[in-house]
Amino acid sequence: MVGLISVVLVVGAVFVVWRLMRYPGGWQYAFSDVHRADRQDLDRARSAVRAVRGTARQEVSRAETRATRAERAYERRIGDAERELARLRRPGRGAFVTRLGEVTLYQHALLFKGKEIPLAGLAVRFELARNSKKSYIYLTHPDGRVEFPGYADEEFPEEHVRRFSVRIENAVAAENTFRDGRADGIRQAESALEEARLDTAEKDDAREALEQVRARHSESPELAKALAALETARDRWQALTGRRPR
């Protein structure tokens, strides 16, 4: 109970101080019904300024949001075009596809015993060993070198290895097609990147609109009128109380 009373007293004291600062000149001017109309006159002038400034803040905020979104969209388009061009110029391994035993298949290459083997031009052949329960995938490089990862049947059933071999063959076919069209793809990606960089109309329009909104409100006749009315209300209050309110 004592704590609650203390809180009430503190809140009341803060309110009194705030009221006296808002309506300076003494207790009677801040609280008396006799001067209610004078306080309302001052409040109306203050409210008018707040309303004009609030409208300005909202309009500027909307214009800023539009400009920010347009700028981000512009940067996003450029980023997408740059990534596509980089992917074509330096495809690397590409995305992970699948794995079986010591062989890991990626979009543009496969890994065998830690060695990266490009898929382009790779010849793939599945073979089942006659004298042992083991199957092999023969990988022949364009220069004739051969890799042959083996798979024991008890751990890797023949059907699984056959399917994996087909996955590699399909990936090789896709890679060969990709390589055949890569030069044209690079030219198209370079052109797309240049177009993305030059396409500044949306962000330029949004930035220009923002500057116009800011300029309009910085020289706002509505704000100038409201501020003049507030100064007049402050003059009246000062003439009444001898103290000038903020």
PDB file of C-alpha atoms in Angstrom:
ATOM      1  CA  MET A   1       0.000   0.000   0.000  1.00  0.00           C
ATOM      2  CA  VAL A   2       2.819   2.370   0.934  1.00  0.00           C
ATOM      3  CA  GLY A   3       4.555   1.546  -2.354  1.00  0.00           C
ATOM      4  CA  LEU A   4       1.408   2.285  -4.330  1.00  0.00           C
ATOM      5  CA  ILE A   5       0.968   5.616  -2.574  1.00  0.00           C
ATOM      6  CA  SER A   6       4.582   6.484  -3.344  1.00  0.00           C
ATOM      7  CA  VAL A   7       4.070   5.717  -7.016  1.00  0.00           C
ATOM      8  CA  VAL A   8       0.915   7.833  -7.121  1.00  0.00           C
ATOM      9  CA  LEU A   9       2.738  10.745  -5.460  1.00  0.00           C
ATOM     10  CA  VAL A  10       5.666  10.503  -7.892  1.00  0.00           C
ATOM     11  CA  VAL A  11       3.351  10.351 -10.908  1.00  0.00           C
ATOM     12  CA  GLY A  12       1.361  13.281  -9.567  1.00  0.00           C
ATOM     13  CA  ALA A  13       4.510  15.334  -8.993  1.00  0.00           C
ATOM     14  CA  VAL A  14       5.741  14.610 -12.512  1.00  0.00           C
ATOM     15  CA  PHE A  15       2.372  15.637 -13.946  1.00  0.00           C
ATOM     16  CA  VAL A  16       2.382  18.913 -12.005  1.00  0.00           C
ATOM     17  CA  VAL A  17       5.904  19.782 -13.163  1.00  0.00           C
ATOM     18  CA  TRP A  18       5.025  18.917 -16.780  1.00  0.00           C
ATOM     19  CA  ARG A  19       1.869  21.035 -16.580  1.00  0.00           C
ATOM     20  CA  LEU A  20       3.693  24.024 -15.136  1.00  0.00           C
ATOM     21  CA  MET A  21       6.331  23.785 -17.860  1.00  0.00           C
ATOM     22  CA  ARG A  22       3.711  23.440 -20.565  1.00  0.00           C
ATOM     23  CA  TYR A  23       1.755  26.425 -19.268  1.00  0.00           C
ATOM     24  CA  PRO A  24       4.375  28.613 -17.563  1.00  0.00           C
ATOM     25  CA  GLY A  25       3.444  31.534 -15.354  1.00  0.00           C
ATOM     26  CA  GLY A  26       2.214  29.937 -12.187  1.00  0.00           C
ATOM     27  CA  TRP A  27      -0.326  27.537 -10.740  1.00  0.00           C
ATOM     28  CA  GLN A  28      -3.424  29.499 -11.647  1.00  0.00           C
ATOM     29  CA  TYR A  29      -2.489  29.732 -15.344  1.00  0.00           C
ATOM     30  CA  ALA A  30      -1.637  26.044 -15.503  1.00  0.00           C
ATOM     31  CA  PHE A  31      -4.627  24.691 -13.566  1.00  0.00           C
ATOM     32  CA  SER A  32      -7.332  27.281 -12.990  1.00  0.00           C
ATOM     33  CA  ASP A  33     -10.607  27.028 -14.946  1.00  0.00           C
ATOM     34  CA  VAL A  34     -10.432  30.791 -15.335  1.00  0.00           C
ATOM     35  CA  HIS A  35      -7.599  30.377 -17.856  1.00  0.00           C
ATOM     36  CA  ARG A  36      -8.861  27.222 -19.568  1.00  0.00           C
ATOM     37  CA  ALA A  37      -9.658  29.131 -22.762  1.00  0.00           C
ATOM     38  CA  ASP A  38      -6.134  30.578 -22.786  1.00  0.00           C
ATOM     39  CA  ARG A  39      -4.641  27.114 -22.451  1.00  0.00           C
ATOM     40  CA  GLN A  40      -6.925  25.802 -25.188  1.00  0.00           C
ATOM     41  CA  ASP A  41      -5.846  28.649 -27.461  1.00  0.00           C
ATOM     42  CA  LEU A  42      -2.206  27.665 -26.958  1.00  0.00           C
ATOM     43  CA  ASP A  43      -3.011  23.965 -27.402  1.00  0.00           C
ATOM     44  CA  ARG A  44      -4.822  24.559 -30.702  1.00  0.00           C
ATOM     45  CA  ALA A  45      -1.811  26.384 -32.113  1.00  0.00           C
ATOM     46  CA  ARG A  46       0.530  23.648 -30.954  1.00  0.00           C
ATOM     47  CA  SER A  47      -1.726  20.930 -32.369  1.00  0.00           C
ATOM     48  CA  ALA A  48      -1.861  22.665 -35.744  1.00  0.00           C
ATOM     49  CA  VAL A  49       1.951  22.664 -35.956  1.00  0.00           C
ATOM     50  CA  ARG A  50       2.105  19.008 -34.905  1.00  0.00           C
ATOM     51  CA  ALA A  51      -0.496  18.056 -37.504  1.00  0.00           C
ATOM     52  CA  VAL A  52       1.365  19.790 -40.348  1.00  0.00           C
ATOM     53  CA  ARG A  53       4.689  18.298 -39.258  1.00  0.00           C
ATOM     54  CA  GLY A  54       3.105  14.872 -38.813  1.00  0.00           C
ATOM     55  CA  THR A  55       1.704  14.944 -42.332  1.00  0.00           C
ATOM     56  CA  ALA A  56       5.103  16.025 -43.645  1.00  0.00           C
ATOM     57  CA  ARG A  57       6.861  13.197 -41.788  1.00  0.00           C
ATOM     58  CA  GLN A  58       4.426  10.637 -43.185  1.00  0.00           C
ATOM     59  CA  GLU A  59       4.827  11.859 -46.762  1.00  0.00           C
ATOM     60  CA  VAL A  60       8.625  12.005 -46.476  1.00  0.00           C
ATOM     61  CA  SER A  61       8.669   8.554 -44.882  1.00  0.00           C
ATOM     62  CA  ARG A  62       6.606   7.088 -47.718  1.00  0.00           C
ATOM     63  CA  ALA A  63       8.870   8.704 -50.302  1.00  0.00           C
ATOM     64  CA  GLU A  64      11.966   7.445 -48.459  1.00  0.00           C
ATOM     65  CA  THR A  65      10.535   3.915 -48.356  1.00  0.00           C
ATOM     66  CA  ARG A  66       9.839   4.014 -52.085  1.00  0.00           C
ATOM     67  CA  ALA A  67      13.356   5.317 -52.819  1.00  0.00           C
ATOM     68  CA  THR A  68      14.952   2.673 -50.600  1.00  0.00           C
ATOM     69  CA  ARG A  69      12.960  -0.135 -52.217  1.00  0.00           C
ATOM     70  CA  ALA A  70      13.813   1.106 -55.697  1.00  0.00           C
ATOM     71  CA  GLU A  71      17.508   1.302 -54.818  1.00  0.00           C
ATOM     72  CA  ARG A  72      17.490  -2.195 -53.352  1.00  0.00           C
ATOM     73  CA  ALA A  73      15.632  -3.570 -56.378  1.00  0.00           C
ATOM     74  CA  TYR A  74      18.229  -1.965 -58.649  1.00  0.00           C
ATOM     75  CA  GLU A  75      21.099  -3.450 -56.635  1.00  0.00           C
ATOM     76  CA  ARG A  76      19.356  -6.827 -56.529  1.00  0.00           C
ATOM     77  CA  ARG A  77      18.996  -6.907 -60.336  1.00  0.00           C
ATOM     78  CA  ILE A  78      22.658  -6.060 -60.749  1.00  0.00           C
ATOM     79  CA  GLY A  79      23.663  -8.657 -58.156  1.00  0.00           C
ATOM     80  CA  ASP A  80      21.622 -11.357 -59.891  1.00  0.00           C
ATOM     81  CA  ALA A  81      23.158 -10.485 -63.260  1.00  0.00           C
ATOM     82  CA  GLU A  82      26.673 -10.454 -61.793  1.00  0.00           C
ATOM     83  CA  ARG A  83      26.186 -13.847 -60.161  1.00  0.00           C
ATOM     84  CA  GLU A  84      24.867 -15.352 -63.385  1.00  0.00           C
ATOM     85  CA  LEU A  85      27.839 -14.012 -65.323  1.00  0.00           C
ATOM     86  CA  ALA A  86      30.262 -15.306 -62.685  1.00  0.00           C
ATOM     87  CA  ARG A  87      28.572 -18.716 -62.786  1.00  0.00           C
ATOM     88  CA  LEU A  88      29.100 -18.907 -66.534  1.00  0.00           C
ATOM     89  CA  ARG A  89      32.652 -17.611 -66.460  1.00  0.00           C
ATOM     90  CA  ARG A  90      33.743 -19.698 -63.477  1.00  0.00           C
ATOM     91  CA  PRO A  91      31.290 -22.580 -63.060  1.00  0.00           C
ATOM     92  CA  GLY A  92      33.503 -24.507 -60.613  1.00  0.00           C
ATOM     93  CA  ARG A  93      32.041 -27.763 -59.309  1.00  0.00           C
ATOM     94  CA  GLY A  94      28.521 -26.435 -59.256  1.00  0.00           C
ATOM     95  CA  ALA A  95      25.776 -27.713 -57.006  1.00  0.00           C
ATOM     96  CA  PHE A  96      25.988 -31.089 -55.241  1.00  0.00           C
ATOM     97  CA  VAL A  97      24.016 -33.794 -57.072  1.00  0.00           C
ATOM     98  CA  THR A  98      24.593 -37.154 -55.357  1.00  0.00           C
ATOM     99  CA  ARG A  99      27.226 -39.460 -53.896  1.00  0.00           C
ATOM    100  CA  LEU A 100      28.045 -43.162 -53.984  1.00  0.00           C
ATOM    101  CA  GLY A 101      31.051 -44.572 -52.198  1.00  0.00           C
ATOM    102  CA  GLU A 102      34.207 -42.631 -53.028  1.00  0.00           C
ATOM    103  CA  VAL A 103      32.587 -40.734 -55.897  1.00  0.00           C
ATOM    104  CA  THR A 104      30.714 -37.474 -55.340  1.00  0.00           C
ATOM    105  CA  LEU A 105      28.840 -36.002 -58.276  1.00  0.00           C
ATOM    106  CA  TYR A 106      28.426 -32.249 -58.700  1.00  0.00           C
ATOM    107  CA  GLN A 107      26.816 -30.234 -61.451  1.00  0.00           C
ATOM    108  CA  HIS A 108      30.071 -29.638 -63.395  1.00  0.00           C
ATOM    109  CA  ALA A 109      32.548 -32.143 -61.946  1.00  0.00           C
ATOM    110  CA  LEU A 110      32.909 -35.213 -59.803  1.00  0.00           C
ATOM    111  CA  LEU A 111      35.244 -35.990 -56.935  1.00  0.00           C
ATOM    112  CA  PHE A 112      37.048 -39.333 -56.750  1.00  0.00           C
ATOM    113  CA  LYS A 113      39.535 -39.982 -53.929  1.00  0.00           C
ATOM    114  CA  GLY A 114      39.914 -36.247 -53.427  1.00  0.00           C
ATOM    115  CA  LYS A 115      40.650 -35.591 -57.101  1.00  0.00           C
ATOM    116  CA  GLU A 116      38.334 -33.320 -59.068  1.00  0.00           C
ATOM    117  CA  ILE A 117      37.378 -34.642 -62.513  1.00  0.00           C
ATOM    118  CA  PRO A 118      35.606 -32.256 -64.936  1.00  0.00           C
ATOM    119  CA  LEU A 119      32.503 -33.726 -66.525  1.00  0.00           C
ATOM    120  CA  ALA A 120      33.007 -32.064 -69.900  1.00  0.00           C
ATOM    121  CA  GLY A 121      33.965 -34.682 -72.488  1.00  0.00           C
ATOM    122  CA  LEU A 122      34.059 -37.496 -69.923  1.00  0.00           C
ATOM    123  CA  ALA A 123      33.153 -40.991 -71.195  1.00  0.00           C
ATOM    124  CA  VAL A 124      31.244 -43.177 -68.699  1.00  0.00           C
ATOM    125  CA  ARG A 125      30.874 -46.958 -68.802  1.00  0.00           C
ATOM    126  CA  PHE A 126      29.429 -49.389 -66.269  1.00  0.00           C
ATOM    127  CA  GLU A 127      30.984 -52.854 -66.053  1.00  0.00           C
ATOM    128  CA  LEU A 128      30.243 -55.846 -63.863  1.00  0.00           C
ATOM    129  CA  ALA A 129      33.317 -57.926 -62.945  1.00  0.00           C
ATOM    130  CA  ARG A 130      33.056 -61.564 -64.050  1.00  0.00           C
ATOM    131  CA  ASN A 131      35.176 -63.220 -61.373  1.00  0.00           C
ATOM    132  CA  SER A 132      34.196 -61.150 -58.367  1.00  0.00           C
ATOM    133  CA  LYS A 133      31.062 -59.702 -56.883  1.00  0.00           C
ATOM    134  CA  LYS A 134      32.074 -56.194 -57.767  1.00  0.00           C
ATOM    135  CA  SER A 135      30.981 -53.558 -60.275  1.00  0.00           C
ATOM    136  CA  TYR A 136      32.943 -50.670 -61.755  1.00  0.00           C
ATOM    137  CA  ILE A 137      32.284 -47.324 -63.338  1.00  0.00           C
ATOM    138  CA  TYR A 138      34.955 -46.519 -65.909  1.00  0.00           C
ATOM    139  CA  LEU A 139      35.563 -42.794 -66.348  1.00  0.00           C
ATOM    140  CA  THR A 140      37.648 -41.948 -69.407  1.00  0.00           C
ATOM    141  CA  HIS A 141      39.078 -38.430 -69.703  1.00  0.00           C
ATOM    142  CA  PRO A 142      39.166 -36.704 -73.097  1.00  0.00           C
ATOM    143  CA  ASP A 143      42.956 -37.328 -73.161  1.00  0.00           C
ATOM    144  CA  GLY A 144      42.450 -41.078 -72.638  1.00  0.00           C
ATOM    145  CA  ARG A 145      43.251 -41.348 -68.917  1.00  0.00           C
ATOM    146  CA  VAL A 146      40.950 -43.716 -67.059  1.00  0.00           C
ATOM    147  CA  GLU A 147      39.568 -43.808 -63.516  1.00  0.00           C
ATOM    148  CA  PHE A 148      37.589 -46.846 -62.381  1.00  0.00           C
ATOM    149  CA  PRO A 149      35.952 -46.650 -58.966  1.00  0.00           C
ATOM    150  CA  GLY A 150      34.849 -50.088 -57.793  1.00  0.00           C
ATOM    151  CA  TYR A 151      31.847 -51.099 -55.672  1.00  0.00           C
ATOM    152  CA  ALA A 152      31.541 -54.362 -53.741  1.00  0.00           C
ATOM    153  CA  ASP A 153      28.079 -55.944 -54.128  1.00  0.00           C
ATOM    154  CA  GLU A 154      27.547 -56.543 -50.408  1.00  0.00           C
ATOM    155  CA  GLU A 155      27.771 -52.818 -49.758  1.00  0.00           C
ATOM    156  CA  PHE A 156      26.665 -51.367 -53.091  1.00  0.00           C
ATOM    157  CA  PRO A 157      24.120 -53.490 -55.013  1.00  0.00           C
ATOM    158  CA  GLU A 158      24.620 -53.663 -58.756  1.00  0.00           C
ATOM    159  CA  GLU A 159      21.368 -51.840 -59.464  1.00  0.00           C
ATOM    160  CA  HIS A 160      22.417 -48.885 -57.294  1.00  0.00           C
ATOM    161  CA  VAL A 161      25.748 -48.618 -59.103  1.00  0.00           C
ATOM    162  CA  ARG A 162      24.039 -48.831 -62.520  1.00  0.00           C
ATOM    163  CA  ARG A 163      21.668 -46.007 -61.572  1.00  0.00           C
ATOM    164  CA  PHE A 164      24.566 -43.943 -60.289  1.00  0.00           C
ATOM    165  CA  SER A 165      26.443 -44.528 -63.539  1.00  0.00           C
ATOM    166  CA  VAL A 166      23.423 -43.277 -65.486  1.00  0.00           C
ATOM    167  CA  ARG A 167      23.257 -40.180 -63.257  1.00  0.00           C
ATOM    168  CA  ILE A 168      26.874 -39.450 -64.175  1.00  0.00           C
ATOM    169  CA  GLU A 169      26.187 -39.968 -67.885  1.00  0.00           C
ATOM    170  CA  ASN A 170      23.233 -37.598 -67.738  1.00  0.00           C
ATOM    171  CA  ALA A 171      25.301 -35.033 -65.861  1.00  0.00           C
ATOM    172  CA  VAL A 172      28.042 -35.321 -68.515  1.00  0.00           C
ATOM    173  CA  ALA A 173      25.467 -34.783 -71.284  1.00  0.00           C
ATOM    174  CA  ALA A 174      24.104 -31.721 -69.489  1.00  0.00           C
ATOM    175  CA  GLU A 175      27.627 -30.391 -68.975  1.00  0.00           C
ATOM    176  CA  ASN A 176      28.517 -30.845 -72.643  1.00  0.00           C
ATOM    177  CA  THR A 177      25.374 -28.940 -73.622  1.00  0.00           C
ATOM    178  CA  PHE A 178      26.248 -26.235 -71.088  1.00  0.00           C
ATOM    179  CA  ARG A 179      29.778 -25.935 -72.488  1.00  0.00           C
ATOM    180  CA  ASP A 180      28.520 -25.763 -76.066  1.00  0.00           C
ATOM    181  CA  GLY A 181      26.270 -22.810 -75.241  1.00  0.00           C
ATOM    182  CA  ARG A 182      28.564 -21.196 -72.692  1.00  0.00           C
ATOM    183  CA  ALA A 183      30.067 -18.559 -75.005  1.00  0.00           C
ATOM    184  CA  ASP A 184      26.627 -17.366 -76.097  1.00  0.00           C
ATOM    185  CA  GLY A 185      25.449 -17.517 -72.498  1.00  0.00           C
ATOM    186  CA  ILE A 186      28.347 -15.322 -71.364  1.00  0.00           C
ATOM    187  CA  ARG A 187      27.594 -12.750 -74.058  1.00  0.00           C
ATOM    188  CA  GLN A 188      23.934 -12.700 -73.077  1.00  0.00           C
ATOM    189  CA  ALA A 189      24.807 -12.415 -69.378  1.00  0.00           C
ATOM    190  CA  GLU A 190      27.196  -9.536 -70.088  1.00  0.00           C
ATOM    191  CA  SER A 191      24.479  -7.790 -72.044  1.00  0.00           C
ATOM    192  CA  ALA A 192      21.957  -8.414 -69.248  1.00  0.00           C
ATOM    193  CA  LEU A 193      24.361  -6.979 -66.687  1.00  0.00           C
ATOM    194  CA  GLU A 194      24.933  -3.863 -68.773  1.00  0.00           C
ATOM    195  CA  GLU A 195      21.167  -3.398 -69.189  1.00  0.00           C
ATOM    196  CA  ALA A 196      20.648  -3.826 -65.445  1.00  0.00           C
ATOM    197  CA  ARG A 197      23.273  -1.173 -64.713  1.00  0.00           C
ATOM    198  CA  LEU A 198      21.755   1.278 -67.188  1.00  0.00           C
ATOM    199  CA  ASP A 199      18.161   0.714 -66.052  1.00  0.00           C
ATOM    200  CA  THR A 200      18.112   3.401 -63.357  1.00  0.00           C
ATOM    201  CA  ALA A 201      14.749   4.938 -64.261  1.00  0.00           C
ATOM    202  CA  GLU A 202      12.806   3.519 -61.306  1.00  0.00           C
ATOM    203  CA  LYS A 203      15.333   4.469 -58.646  1.00  0.00           C
ATOM    204  CA  ASP A 204      15.988   7.866 -60.256  1.00  0.00           C
ATOM    205  CA  ASP A 205      12.254   8.654 -60.319  1.00  0.00           C
ATOM    206  CA  ALA A 206      11.894   7.579 -56.683  1.00  0.00           C
ATOM    207  CA  ARG A 207      14.905   9.653 -55.608  1.00  0.00           C
ATOM    208  CA  GLU A 208      13.635  12.705 -57.508  1.00  0.00           C
ATOM    209  CA  ALA A 209      10.193  12.308 -55.939  1.00  0.00           C
ATOM    210  CA  LEU A 210      11.786  12.136 -52.481  1.00  0.00           C
ATOM    211  CA  GLU A 211      13.769  15.331 -53.069  1.00  0.00           C
ATOM    212  CA  GLN A 212      10.612  17.063 -54.283  1.00  0.00           C
ATOM    213  CA  VAL A 213       8.682  16.005 -51.176  1.00  0.00           C
ATOM    214  CA  ARG A 214      11.494  17.168 -48.916  1.00  0.00           C
ATOM    215  CA  ALA A 215      11.749  20.501 -50.720  1.00  0.00           C
ATOM    216  CA  ARG A 216       7.997  21.017 -50.612  1.00  0.00           C
ATOM    217  CA  HIS A 217       7.816  20.473 -46.886  1.00  0.00           C
ATOM    218  CA  SER A 218      10.969  22.443 -46.095  1.00  0.00           C
ATOM    219  CA  GLU A 219       9.289  25.467 -47.708  1.00  0.00           C
ATOM    220  CA  SER A 220       5.753  24.526 -46.693  1.00  0.00           C
ATOM    221  CA  PRO A 221       3.383  27.525 -46.545  1.00  0.00           C
ATOM    222  CA  GLU A 222       1.092  25.438 -44.298  1.00  0.00           C
ATOM    223  CA  LEU A 223       3.908  24.986 -41.778  1.00  0.00           C
ATOM    224  CA  ALA A 224       4.911  28.638 -41.999  1.00  0.00           C
ATOM    225  CA  LYS A 225       1.284  29.641 -41.336  1.00  0.00           C
ATOM    226  CA  ALA A 226       0.943  27.218 -38.418  1.00  0.00           C
ATOM    227  CA  LEU A 227       4.233  28.383 -36.880  1.00  0.00           C
ATOM    228  CA  ALA A 228       3.188  32.016 -37.240  1.00  0.00           C
ATOM    229  CA  ALA A 229      -0.110  31.231 -35.507  1.00  0.00           C
ATOM    230  CA  LEU A 230       1.787  29.459 -32.717  1.00  0.00           C
ATOM    231  CA  GLU A 231       4.077  32.455 -32.228  1.00  0.00           C
ATOM    232  CA  THR A 232       1.001  34.676 -31.988  1.00  0.00           C
ATOM    233  CA  ALA A 233      -0.516  32.333 -29.387  1.00  0.00           C
ATOM    234  CA  ARG A 234       2.754  32.413 -27.439  1.00  0.00           C
ATOM    235  CA  ASP A 235       2.718  36.214 -27.600  1.00  0.00           C
ATOM    236  CA  ARG A 236      -0.776  36.251 -26.109  1.00  0.00           C
ATOM    237  CA  TRP A 237       0.259  33.851 -23.357  1.00  0.00           C
ATOM    238  CA  GLN A 238       3.364  35.895 -22.571  1.00  0.00           C
ATOM    239  CA  ALA A 239       1.315  39.081 -22.453  1.00  0.00           C
ATOM    240  CA  LEU A 240      -1.047  37.345 -20.034  1.00  0.00           C
ATOM    241  CA  THR A 241       1.486  35.632 -17.743  1.00  0.00           C
ATOM    242  CA  GLY A 242       4.837  37.325 -18.317  1.00  0.00           C
ATOM    243  CA  ARG A 243       6.297  33.948 -19.302  1.00  0.00           C
ATOM    244  CA  ARG A 244       6.782  32.682 -22.830  1.00  0.00           C
ATOM    245  CA  PRO A 245       5.846  29.025 -23.438  1.00  0.00           C
ATOM    246  CA  ARG A 246       7.754  26.731 -25.721  1.00  0.00           C
TER     247      ARG A 246
END
